[in-house]
């Protein structure tokens, strides 16, 4: 017994306890539901069997049925557009802003702080505000774009199949910008100044310095930002009901929202679970990217 | 003297009752509905009255947003936390009644002094019936027609409301006035039940129904709707606006015609600063077959209730108060034995007449336990056609294919 | 040379960027002050013609906001407490070693993030029902939301621990401290700022928790402000000035706290404060 406590105080035991507590908590409250969904995707589910684990097993029937849905490929395409569009926008703008605010000028820190407000904005509120800004006939964005001469007629952001997915992407970029900029700023600040000074002495221009110093030094940060960004984007839910509800005609429907729709609007819980398990594959990919990126970390 | 004595006795009796009340085993009934969020509604008002009037029964009322009502109930039912009484939108009712989640009240209704099955309209009654048994009672009913702005009609030289869909388009073109932000028409083609609610009647007019959606007539009308949107005679936002929002633009003078139902009347009387009227939903050809949507909610007792007798008493109380539905809440009772009082508000009374006539043509959605999937196939097809992703006929054919898998 | 002007030019650009970025917030406040007919004015007015702040007390009282907001605070505080207590230790260990087990640990933490909360609700509801937690709905929401917030917290705080020089901890061990002692007396104080900042961020983002609360908490007196807002946003919403007023009341306290604390937050995450 005392060996146990010694191990706890002085050895691996302490570490195991710390990690174990958190992992157990996560396993119970995130792992179990995950398992439940995987199980459900292979079963026949109805309202009477929601509360039990053992239901008629149907093999891959649900998967086949989901792929055969007429909207499956459209939703897949939209999910990819949504993920790449949002992540590219968030990352590029976030990186540009992080670089910009790394310059020394009066008020830089204060103004950078203002850019973080979208972080603390509840998704539902952001959805409501953007829904109002993007409205076709009374939306302020159309008025601004028209007065700038960029568009001639109103763009129906939420109802035009060519724009609906972009309406959600615009709102999502705004929502996720803060997170990207903050983490990238942290990464930038960690790069030793003298590296740049040395490069400048060697005659490297700004672009070369960015390419040869900033990017390589930021590798782990970028990995973390991108993989967390992917997870965050796939999980985005609040914006959809507030903006387009996946419409018109599923042109802005993505996997996460579709899975919710199948479960909670069409009451087809098994198919909803199936779609969510399919998303799992994408996130698996993200996690591998993240974990690999941490390989290059050096402890300061 | 006699009277004093009697009074005293009565007083004593009342006192004894009041004192004894806590000694009764109190029964708690849980009631869920979408009423009473920002203004008093039917379910919350009546439940509270019943709660106050009955010492032996406590009614716990819970408001649930429309979009979450079915979910919440499903989840609660699966985990044994279901309410005793719940009020569903009529197409959602079969999901529960078909699976035995609702209490069979056929015999109770037959023996009731208050509820009379014969008085209910057929459509609403069908939606609470499954397999010949009665699983609930209609709460109120509604339907849709076409509202029109009489001032704008006069300005455009039009005198009568449109009677066919071709006319709607024709008038919409004449009434559209981009300089003043006026669209000719507005309706709701939203990706949701509201979209199906407004489009299914068209399918029914063309000889189809929920199980047969790919009719020539329905495709024709879809093409007409698309024409209105493409030409800017109707806002493209009809694809995302709900009926309440859509009619809001009518009230604000931004649309000359609007398709919606009697629930709009009170707000319109207040908001619309112009002369307006209602007409029956247009048909496909002049004098052609009529149809309209059948809306409205139902009451049901859940089969898991521990207190079926008390729950039915509460249901009877709701039914006994139905003459108040229209004057107090603006809803139409789903039965023929309640005369709707004249309100004195001229436009409201006129509109009500039209909607009462329209109700005769209203046809139910379902009942079908998988109604939500049928509905999605219908509104998806409608949106695909209206956004030009598919021709109207192709979209309806695709919906038919999906629907066939549900019916077979 | 133009050099002395450059900083001021940058400041101007920064202000312009901030104006574009903050426009949605501005629009929320402006809309909330407009009358119901001005809202649908075309073209819209960029400054309310007749500002009507009366909508604020009206929404506050009619929507029962004090109750909603205090529930939001309670839930956010609970989530933060659990996340910090469990997440800090986990992050510390994950930062301390560099081997395949750590990879697996990190991997698990991320993988458990996979499913959107909207899909996790049903199994959690079923599970909470089994153990009787549904009678304590706020506690149930706190547990569920903490599991959602944890992975993110762990990743950020892990970065903080990475920047604590390992030599300091080792020196303490040589001095005869136990691992536990070294953790509490050396490593934690050094990482304090980073942890505090992450805790604040966790608090702020769980202030907006919506999906779990909406399905698990049935009693309106226990629901947070996000659920209260969704009651407004139903299919029948034209009441945009009230919606925006509600949103403004909801987010202004966190925004204000954020603006006051932002220098510390940014500094805590970006500068040497971590070291």
mmCIF file of C-alpha atoms in Angstrom, chain B residues 10 41 86 125 146 182 185 203 217-218 256 262 296 298 304 315 333 337 393:
data_model
loop_
_atom_site.group_PDB
_atom_site.id
_atom_site.type_symbol
_atom_site.label_atom_id
_atom_site.label_comp_id
_atom_site.label_asym_id
_atom_site.label_seq_id
_atom_site.Cartn_x
_atom_site.Cartn_y
_atom_site.Cartn_z
ATOM 1 C CA UNK B 10 -72.127 25.927 3.648
ATOM 2 C CA UNK B 41 -51.815 30.769 -25.197
ATOM 3 C CA UNK B 86 -48.957 16.881 -24.875
ATOM 4 C CA UNK B 125 -60.333 14.059 -36.490
ATOM 5 C CA UNK B 146 -54.418 34.445 -50.214
ATOM 6 C CA UNK B 182 -42.866 46.267 -53.564
ATOM 7 C CA UNK B 185 -46.461 38.316 -54.097
ATOM 8 C CA UNK B 203 -50.252 18.798 -55.493
ATOM 9 C CA UNK B 217 -50.319 20.314 -62.565
ATOM 10 C CA UNK B 218 -47.932 20.567 -59.613
ATOM 11 C CA UNK B 256 -49.043 43.004 -52.624
ATOM 12 C CA UNK B 262 -55.984 33.047 -40.024
ATOM 13 C CA UNK B 296 -53.665 23.147 -36.288
ATOM 14 C CA UNK B 298 -54.027 18.202 -31.365
ATOM 15 C CA UNK B 304 -47.292 6.136 -20.037
ATOM 16 C CA UNK B 315 -58.768 17.139 -21.492
ATOM 17 C CA UNK B 333 -62.157 25.506 -33.109
ATOM 18 C CA UNK B 337 -71.081 23.328 -33.041
ATOM 19 C CA UNK B 393 -40.853 17.527 -63.203
#
